[in-house]
């Protein structure tokens, strides 16, 4: 029998979307630059982290009103931001002004974030359809049908795109035409994004295993590693280590090259429940639980570095920007903690509840809530 972890309730209604402002970049086919956040966890390694800290005195920059709720993290590339709403509309905004560049309506809604690379945007919907669009114009390029809901973002690899589906399969498609290259089958649903490491991709699933798949062939690169329970967590890879959380309350680290477990952490005070993904740097692994707890762990040993408690739980995964941890809570609060010791540095209060994780691009941050408010925070404008 398949093990299904409940997803967030599908919501309709209006949703206001606000995005971040970054320095205006020229759209080109060049490699990603530091100002980009091209996928839900910020990069193909799933770390949810960028090297630079955000300014100390962030202020709201501008707002944009969307037609429907957005539960997925916005992504950005080359001076534009891309949004997907629960009623099936994809929208592209100019990052410098917040003005709409284009929008494209599809038949089904989106819970997953889009991913964008070069001039292509790819996303899966709740009916299992994969959509590829021209990121400059919004023109549809191709579609591909899976047999299950897609609730996690896709990942680009060279000239292909990796698509996780709740039908239990990871699909590898040609990026230019959507043709199937290979399919890797698991024994239960996949509700996390695939993560790249060397010549393989990692993904966790509701089958309670961490899968390692050869990117060229779609075959198992090694036997799956047991997780002791299902996971919604997108694995984070840093160097030779892979980190993942489980629904059963474990934070686990593996040496993916040696194919062995390194450590696992379990809160000694109570069994936690993790539905979000870890944010990882060389200094700390940061996770947040359904029971309002935030933990920072030593990446090498799993030792607890610090713990904080939120007023309400965080549906969104934490992100790290330089020396700070950012967490958006379901109480409408945005928390800024010091990565080194967990000290609360700043707390922003907004109405509603945050569902998607913040996105960071350059020295700006964007986040959305279920009251229809998406807030762009950036440096205070210079006085004229």
mmCIF file of N, CA and C in Angstrom, residues 251-353:
data_model
loop_
_atom_site.group_PDB
_atom_site.id
_atom_site.type_symbol
_atom_site.label_atom_id
_atom_site.label_comp_id
_atom_site.label_asym_id
_atom_site.label_seq_id
_atom_site.Cartn_x
_atom_site.Cartn_y
_atom_site.Cartn_z
ATOM 1 N N UNK A 251 16.889 14.068 11.105
ATOM 2 C CA UNK A 251 17.748 14.792 10.178
ATOM 3 C C UNK A 251 18.937 13.888 9.932
ATOM 4 N N UNK A 252 19.217 13.581 8.662
ATOM 5 C CA UNK A 252 20.214 12.568 8.341
ATOM 6 C C UNK A 252 21.258 13.119 7.380
ATOM 7 N N UNK A 253 22.489 12.651 7.562
ATOM 8 C CA UNK A 253 23.596 13.019 6.680
ATOM 9 C C UNK A 253 24.235 11.755 6.129
ATOM 10 N N UNK A 254 24.592 11.808 4.834
ATOM 11 C CA UNK A 254 25.209 10.677 4.155
ATOM 12 C C UNK A 254 26.456 11.143 3.413
ATOM 13 N N UNK A 255 27.426 10.276 3.309
ATOM 14 C CA UNK A 255 28.535 10.461 2.380
ATOM 15 C C UNK A 255 28.082 9.810 1.076
ATOM 16 N N UNK A 256 27.714 10.650 0.106
ATOM 17 C CA UNK A 256 27.126 10.083 -1.101
ATOM 18 C C UNK A 256 28.161 9.397 -1.990
ATOM 19 N N UNK A 257 29.417 9.805 -1.893
ATOM 20 C CA UNK A 257 30.450 9.136 -2.685
ATOM 21 C C UNK A 257 30.781 7.762 -2.112
ATOM 22 N N UNK A 258 30.904 7.699 -0.789
ATOM 23 C CA UNK A 258 31.189 6.416 -0.142
ATOM 24 C C UNK A 258 29.929 5.587 0.055
ATOM 25 N N UNK A 259 28.764 6.209 -0.176
ATOM 26 C CA UNK A 259 27.470 5.544 -0.070
ATOM 27 C C UNK A 259 27.277 4.943 1.327
ATOM 28 N N UNK A 260 27.370 5.813 2.320
ATOM 29 C CA UNK A 260 27.188 5.351 3.695
ATOM 30 C C UNK A 260 26.605 6.473 4.556
ATOM 31 N N UNK A 261 25.864 6.111 5.604
ATOM 32 C CA UNK A 261 25.354 7.125 6.522
ATOM 33 C C UNK A 261 26.483 7.689 7.383
ATOM 34 N N UNK A 262 26.361 8.969 7.724
ATOM 35 C CA UNK A 262 27.352 9.623 8.568
ATOM 36 C C UNK A 262 26.814 9.883 9.972
ATOM 37 N N UNK A 263 25.653 10.473 10.056
ATOM 38 C CA UNK A 263 25.034 10.734 11.350
ATOM 39 C C UNK A 263 23.549 10.975 11.181
ATOM 40 N N UNK A 264 22.825 10.925 12.279
ATOM 41 C CA UNK A 264 21.432 11.316 12.291
ATOM 42 C C UNK A 264 21.131 12.038 13.596
ATOM 43 N N UNK A 265 20.241 13.005 13.496
ATOM 44 C CA UNK A 265 19.852 13.800 14.667
ATOM 45 C C UNK A 265 18.372 13.625 14.922
ATOM 46 N N UNK A 266 18.039 13.428 16.195
ATOM 47 C CA UNK A 266 16.651 13.366 16.631
ATOM 48 C C UNK A 266 16.520 14.204 17.888
ATOM 49 N N UNK A 267 15.558 15.094 17.913
ATOM 50 C CA UNK A 267 15.367 15.964 19.066
ATOM 51 C C UNK A 267 15.129 15.116 20.309
ATOM 52 N N UNK A 268 15.989 15.247 21.328
ATOM 53 C CA UNK A 268 15.803 14.426 22.536
ATOM 54 C C UNK A 268 14.572 14.816 23.348
ATOM 55 N N UNK A 269 14.040 16.015 23.126
ATOM 56 C CA UNK A 269 12.907 16.476 23.913
ATOM 57 C C UNK A 269 11.588 15.891 23.431
ATOM 58 N N UNK A 270 11.437 15.730 22.114
ATOM 59 C CA UNK A 270 10.222 15.171 21.546
ATOM 60 C C UNK A 270 10.472 14.761 20.111
ATOM 61 N N UNK A 271 9.670 13.867 19.600
ATOM 62 C CA UNK A 271 9.781 13.464 18.200
ATOM 63 C C UNK A 271 9.218 14.585 17.336
ATOM 64 N N UNK A 272 10.051 15.115 16.438
ATOM 65 C CA UNK A 272 9.626 16.193 15.560
ATOM 66 C C UNK A 272 8.993 15.611 14.290
ATOM 67 N N UNK A 273 8.450 16.477 13.489
ATOM 68 C CA UNK A 273 7.908 16.096 12.181
ATOM 69 C C UNK A 273 8.401 17.119 11.175
ATOM 70 N N UNK A 274 9.149 16.653 10.174
ATOM 71 C CA UNK A 274 9.724 17.560 9.178
ATOM 72 C C UNK A 274 9.022 17.362 7.842
ATOM 73 N N UNK A 275 8.493 18.453 7.301
ATOM 74 C CA UNK A 275 7.917 18.442 5.957
ATOM 75 C C UNK A 275 8.657 19.406 5.041
ATOM 76 N N UNK A 276 9.628 20.105 5.581
ATOM 77 C CA UNK A 276 10.391 21.074 4.801
ATOM 78 C C UNK A 276 11.797 20.541 4.559
ATOM 79 N N UNK A 277 12.532 21.262 3.740
ATOM 80 C CA UNK A 277 13.877 20.843 3.335
ATOM 81 C C UNK A 277 14.940 21.590 4.133
ATOM 82 N N UNK A 278 16.128 21.009 4.286
ATOM 83 C CA UNK A 278 17.191 21.698 5.017
ATOM 84 C C UNK A 278 17.844 22.785 4.178
ATOM 85 N N UNK A 279 18.367 23.795 4.871
ATOM 86 C CA UNK A 279 19.249 24.790 4.257
ATOM 87 C C UNK A 279 20.649 24.515 4.785
ATOM 88 N N UNK A 280 21.638 24.522 3.886
ATOM 89 C CA UNK A 280 22.957 24.005 4.254
ATOM 90 C C UNK A 280 24.077 24.919 3.778
ATOM 91 N N UNK A 281 25.011 25.194 4.675
ATOM 92 C CA UNK A 281 26.299 25.788 4.341
ATOM 93 C C UNK A 281 27.374 24.991 5.051
ATOM 94 N N UNK A 282 28.633 25.385 4.879
ATOM 95 C CA UNK A 282 29.731 24.715 5.571
ATOM 96 C C UNK A 282 29.662 24.928 7.079
ATOM 97 N N UNK A 283 28.910 25.967 7.522
ATOM 98 C CA UNK A 283 28.835 26.278 8.941
ATOM 99 C C UNK A 283 27.710 25.536 9.659
ATOM 100 N N UNK A 284 26.592 25.294 8.969
ATOM 101 C CA UNK A 284 25.443 24.724 9.666
ATOM 102 C C UNK A 284 24.446 24.111 8.701
ATOM 103 N N UNK A 285 23.702 23.137 9.216
ATOM 104 C CA UNK A 285 22.511 22.593 8.574
ATOM 105 C C UNK A 285 21.328 23.107 9.382
ATOM 106 N N UNK A 286 20.411 23.824 8.734
ATOM 107 C CA UNK A 286 19.275 24.423 9.439
ATOM 108 C C UNK A 286 17.987 23.772 8.958
ATOM 109 N N UNK A 287 17.174 23.321 9.927
ATOM 110 C CA UNK A 287 15.898 22.680 9.614
ATOM 111 C C UNK A 287 14.811 23.273 10.501
ATOM 112 N N UNK A 288 13.575 23.235 10.033
ATOM 113 C CA UNK A 288 12.436 23.680 10.829
ATOM 114 C C UNK A 288 11.372 22.593 10.821
ATOM 115 N N UNK A 289 10.683 22.430 11.952
ATOM 116 C CA UNK A 289 9.739 21.326 12.111
ATOM 117 C C UNK A 289 8.306 21.812 12.158
ATOM 118 N N UNK A 290 7.367 20.858 12.115
ATOM 119 C CA UNK A 290 5.953 21.170 12.244
ATOM 120 C C UNK A 290 5.588 21.557 13.676
ATOM 121 N N UNK A 291 6.500 21.396 14.609
ATOM 122 C CA UNK A 291 6.238 21.722 16.006
ATOM 123 C C UNK A 291 6.964 22.995 16.440
ATOM 124 N N UNK A 292 7.139 23.923 15.474
ATOM 125 C CA UNK A 292 7.614 25.285 15.739
ATOM 126 C C UNK A 292 9.096 25.375 16.098
ATOM 127 N N UNK A 293 9.834 24.296 15.948
ATOM 128 C CA UNK A 293 11.243 24.298 16.329
ATOM 129 C C UNK A 293 12.150 24.528 15.131
ATOM 130 N N UNK A 294 13.214 25.286 15.366
ATOM 131 C CA UNK A 294 14.270 25.494 14.378
ATOM 132 C C UNK A 294 15.576 24.991 14.984
ATOM 133 N N UNK A 295 16.277 24.133 14.245
ATOM 134 C CA UNK A 295 17.523 23.560 14.726
ATOM 135 C C UNK A 295 18.655 23.910 13.775
ATOM 136 N N UNK A 296 19.815 24.215 14.318
ATOM 137 C CA UNK A 296 21.044 24.341 13.538
ATOM 138 C C UNK A 296 22.008 23.263 14.015
ATOM 139 N N UNK A 297 22.515 22.474 13.076
ATOM 140 C CA UNK A 297 23.361 21.336 13.397
ATOM 141 C C UNK A 297 24.725 21.479 12.743
ATOM 142 N N UNK A 298 25.727 20.890 13.383
ATOM 143 C CA UNK A 298 27.065 20.829 12.804
ATOM 144 C C UNK A 298 27.034 19.891 11.598
ATOM 145 N N UNK A 299 27.407 20.348 10.402
ATOM 146 C CA UNK A 299 27.319 19.482 9.212
ATOM 147 C C UNK A 299 28.196 18.239 9.290
ATOM 148 N N UNK A 300 29.291 18.301 10.034
ATOM 149 C CA UNK A 300 30.215 17.173 10.099
ATOM 150 C C UNK A 300 29.787 16.114 11.102
ATOM 151 N N UNK A 301 29.176 16.537 12.204
ATOM 152 C CA UNK A 301 28.901 15.615 13.308
ATOM 153 C C UNK A 301 27.428 15.453 13.637
ATOM 154 N N UNK A 302 26.572 16.403 13.208
ATOM 155 C CA UNK A 302 25.180 16.375 13.603
ATOM 156 C C UNK A 302 24.925 16.946 14.989
ATOM 157 N N UNK A 303 25.950 17.474 15.624
ATOM 158 C CA UNK A 303 25.810 18.064 16.957
ATOM 159 C C UNK A 303 24.918 19.301 16.883
ATOM 160 N N UNK A 304 24.053 19.447 17.904
ATOM 161 C CA UNK A 304 23.165 20.607 17.965
ATOM 162 C C UNK A 304 23.970 21.861 18.277
ATOM 163 N N UNK A 305 23.857 22.860 17.410
ATOM 164 C CA UNK A 305 24.539 24.136 17.619
ATOM 165 C C UNK A 305 23.629 25.114 18.350
ATOM 166 N N UNK A 306 22.373 25.185 17.935
ATOM 167 C CA UNK A 306 21.395 26.018 18.632
ATOM 168 C C UNK A 306 19.991 25.601 18.228
ATOM 169 N N UNK A 307 19.041 26.047 19.054
ATOM 170 C CA UNK A 307 17.631 25.755 18.810
ATOM 171 C C UNK A 307 16.822 27.006 19.104
ATOM 172 N N UNK A 308 15.837 27.294 18.257
ATOM 173 C CA UNK A 308 14.922 28.400 18.467
ATOM 174 C C UNK A 308 13.483 27.893 18.309
ATOM 175 N N UNK A 309 12.556 28.609 18.913
ATOM 176 C CA UNK A 309 11.149 28.254 18.820
ATOM 177 C C UNK A 309 10.380 29.394 18.164
ATOM 178 N N UNK A 310 9.588 29.059 17.157
ATOM 179 C CA UNK A 310 8.743 30.037 16.477
ATOM 180 C C UNK A 310 7.395 30.146 17.188
ATOM 181 N N UNK A 311 6.673 31.230 16.933
ATOM 182 C CA UNK A 311 5.342 31.384 17.514
ATOM 183 C C UNK A 311 4.362 30.379 16.917
ATOM 184 N N UNK A 312 4.500 30.133 15.618
ATOM 185 C CA UNK A 312 3.747 29.089 14.954
ATOM 186 C C UNK A 312 4.694 28.366 14.008
ATOM 187 N N UNK A 313 4.262 27.201 13.488
ATOM 188 C CA UNK A 313 5.177 26.408 12.671
ATOM 189 C C UNK A 313 5.411 27.061 11.311
ATOM 190 N N UNK A 314 6.480 26.648 10.663
ATOM 191 C CA UNK A 314 6.843 27.148 9.346
ATOM 192 C C UNK A 314 6.529 26.081 8.308
ATOM 193 N N UNK A 315 5.625 26.390 7.403
ATOM 194 C CA UNK A 315 5.347 25.509 6.264
ATOM 195 C C UNK A 315 6.493 25.576 5.260
ATOM 196 N N UNK A 316 7.097 26.753 5.149
ATOM 197 C CA UNK A 316 8.175 26.983 4.192
ATOM 198 C C UNK A 316 9.514 26.513 4.749
ATOM 199 N N UNK A 317 10.404 26.125 3.851
ATOM 200 C CA UNK A 317 11.750 25.714 4.247
ATOM 201 C C UNK A 317 12.606 26.934 4.566
ATOM 202 N N UNK A 318 13.560 26.796 5.493
ATOM 203 C CA UNK A 318 14.470 27.907 5.772
ATOM 204 C C UNK A 318 15.405 28.166 4.607
ATOM 205 N N UNK A 319 15.911 29.394 4.529
ATOM 206 C CA UNK A 319 16.963 29.733 3.572
ATOM 207 C C UNK A 319 18.065 30.464 4.321
ATOM 208 N N UNK A 320 19.271 30.389 3.774
ATOM 209 C CA UNK A 320 20.435 31.021 4.388
ATOM 210 C C UNK A 320 21.014 32.027 3.410
ATOM 211 N N UNK A 321 21.267 33.232 3.916
ATOM 212 C CA UNK A 321 21.949 34.269 3.132
ATOM 213 C C UNK A 321 23.152 34.733 3.931
ATOM 214 N N UNK A 322 24.322 34.252 3.567
ATOM 215 C CA UNK A 322 25.540 34.638 4.259
ATOM 216 C C UNK A 322 25.531 34.240 5.715
ATOM 217 N N UNK A 323 25.499 35.214 6.594
ATOM 218 C CA UNK A 323 25.583 34.961 8.033
ATOM 219 C C UNK A 323 24.217 34.863 8.699
ATOM 220 N N UNK A 324 23.144 34.857 7.929
ATOM 221 C CA UNK A 324 21.803 34.873 8.504
ATOM 222 C C UNK A 324 20.929 33.732 7.992
ATOM 223 N N UNK A 325 19.981 33.329 8.834
ATOM 224 C CA UNK A 325 18.932 32.369 8.475
ATOM 225 C C UNK A 325 17.610 33.125 8.386
ATOM 226 N N UNK A 326 16.857 32.857 7.321
ATOM 227 C CA UNK A 326 15.553 33.494 7.126
ATOM 228 C C UNK A 326 14.475 32.419 7.110
ATOM 229 N N UNK A 327 13.423 32.621 7.919
ATOM 230 C CA UNK A 327 12.325 31.663 7.992
ATOM 231 C C UNK A 327 11.002 32.419 7.942
ATOM 232 N N UNK A 328 10.113 31.995 7.042
ATOM 233 C CA UNK A 328 8.778 32.574 6.929
ATOM 234 C C UNK A 328 7.796 31.641 7.612
ATOM 235 N N UNK A 329 7.071 32.159 8.600
ATOM 236 C CA UNK A 329 6.178 31.327 9.391
ATOM 237 C C UNK A 329 4.730 31.420 8.948
ATOM 238 N N UNK A 330 3.923 30.486 9.434
ATOM 239 C CA UNK A 330 2.500 30.503 9.131
ATOM 240 C C UNK A 330 1.754 31.551 9.948
ATOM 241 N N UNK A 331 2.463 32.239 10.842
ATOM 242 C CA UNK A 331 1.849 33.327 11.609
ATOM 243 C C UNK A 331 2.034 34.682 10.939
ATOM 244 N N UNK A 332 2.525 34.699 9.713
ATOM 245 C CA UNK A 332 2.738 35.953 9.003
ATOM 246 C C UNK A 332 4.008 36.670 9.398
ATOM 247 N N UNK A 333 4.879 35.998 10.124
ATOM 248 C CA UNK A 333 6.135 36.596 10.540
ATOM 249 C C UNK A 333 7.291 36.104 9.676
ATOM 250 N N UNK A 334 8.216 37.002 9.410
ATOM 251 C CA UNK A 334 9.473 36.666 8.753
ATOM 252 C C UNK A 334 10.575 36.854 9.784
ATOM 253 N N UNK A 335 11.300 35.769 10.072
ATOM 254 C CA UNK A 335 12.319 35.782 11.105
ATOM 255 C C UNK A 335 13.713 35.846 10.486
ATOM 256 N N UNK A 336 14.578 36.620 11.118
ATOM 257 C CA UNK A 336 15.977 36.688 10.730
ATOM 258 C C UNK A 336 16.829 36.291 11.939
ATOM 259 N N UNK A 337 17.485 35.123 11.849
ATOM 260 C CA UNK A 337 18.336 34.621 12.922
ATOM 261 C C UNK A 337 19.800 34.675 12.495
ATOM 262 N N UNK A 338 20.682 34.864 13.462
ATOM 263 C CA UNK A 338 22.108 34.773 13.194
ATOM 264 C C UNK A 338 22.475 33.307 13.003
ATOM 265 N N UNK A 339 23.142 32.990 11.907
ATOM 266 C CA UNK A 339 23.512 31.608 11.627
ATOM 267 C C UNK A 339 24.454 31.061 12.697
ATOM 268 N N UNK A 340 25.309 31.903 13.248
ATOM 269 C CA UNK A 340 26.339 31.435 14.181
ATOM 270 C C UNK A 340 25.763 30.954 15.511
ATOM 271 N N UNK A 341 24.787 31.699 16.071
ATOM 272 C CA UNK A 341 24.315 31.359 17.411
ATOM 273 C C UNK A 341 22.790 31.341 17.556
ATOM 274 N N UNK A 342 22.048 31.608 16.490
ATOM 275 C CA UNK A 342 20.598 31.562 16.555
ATOM 276 C C UNK A 342 19.939 32.786 17.146
ATOM 277 N N UNK A 343 20.694 33.828 17.416
ATOM 278 C CA UNK A 343 20.117 35.045 17.974
ATOM 279 C C UNK A 343 19.100 35.644 17.007
ATOM 280 N N UNK A 344 17.926 36.025 17.543
ATOM 281 C CA UNK A 344 16.916 36.674 16.718
ATOM 282 C C UNK A 344 17.354 38.098 16.434
ATOM 283 N N UNK A 345 17.604 38.403 15.171
ATOM 284 C CA UNK A 345 18.102 39.715 14.777
ATOM 285 C C UNK A 345 16.984 40.658 14.362
ATOM 286 N N UNK A 346 15.960 40.119 13.748
ATOM 287 C CA UNK A 346 14.880 40.967 13.224
ATOM 288 C C UNK A 346 13.638 40.122 13.036
ATOM 289 N N UNK A 347 12.494 40.736 13.230
ATOM 290 C CA UNK A 347 11.226 40.059 13.022
ATOM 291 C C UNK A 347 10.281 41.016 12.301
ATOM 292 N N UNK A 348 9.882 40.623 11.104
ATOM 293 C CA UNK A 348 8.918 41.392 10.330
ATOM 294 C C UNK A 348 7.542 40.760 10.531
ATOM 295 N N UNK A 349 6.524 41.565 10.715
ATOM 296 C CA UNK A 349 5.179 41.047 10.911
ATOM 297 C C UNK A 349 4.265 41.515 9.784
ATOM 298 N N UNK A 350 3.609 40.549 9.159
ATOM 299 C CA UNK A 350 2.664 40.820 8.087
ATOM 300 C C UNK A 350 1.387 40.044 8.363
ATOM 301 N N UNK A 351 0.336 40.352 7.659
ATOM 302 C CA UNK A 351 -0.897 39.604 7.820
ATOM 303 C C UNK A 351 -0.819 38.292 7.035
ATOM 304 N N UNK A 352 -1.720 37.385 7.356
ATOM 305 C CA UNK A 352 -1.794 36.144 6.602
ATOM 306 C C UNK A 352 -0.771 35.118 7.043
ATOM 307 N N UNK A 353 -0.577 34.114 6.203
ATOM 308 C CA UNK A 353 0.299 32.987 6.514
ATOM 309 C C UNK A 353 1.210 32.715 5.327
#
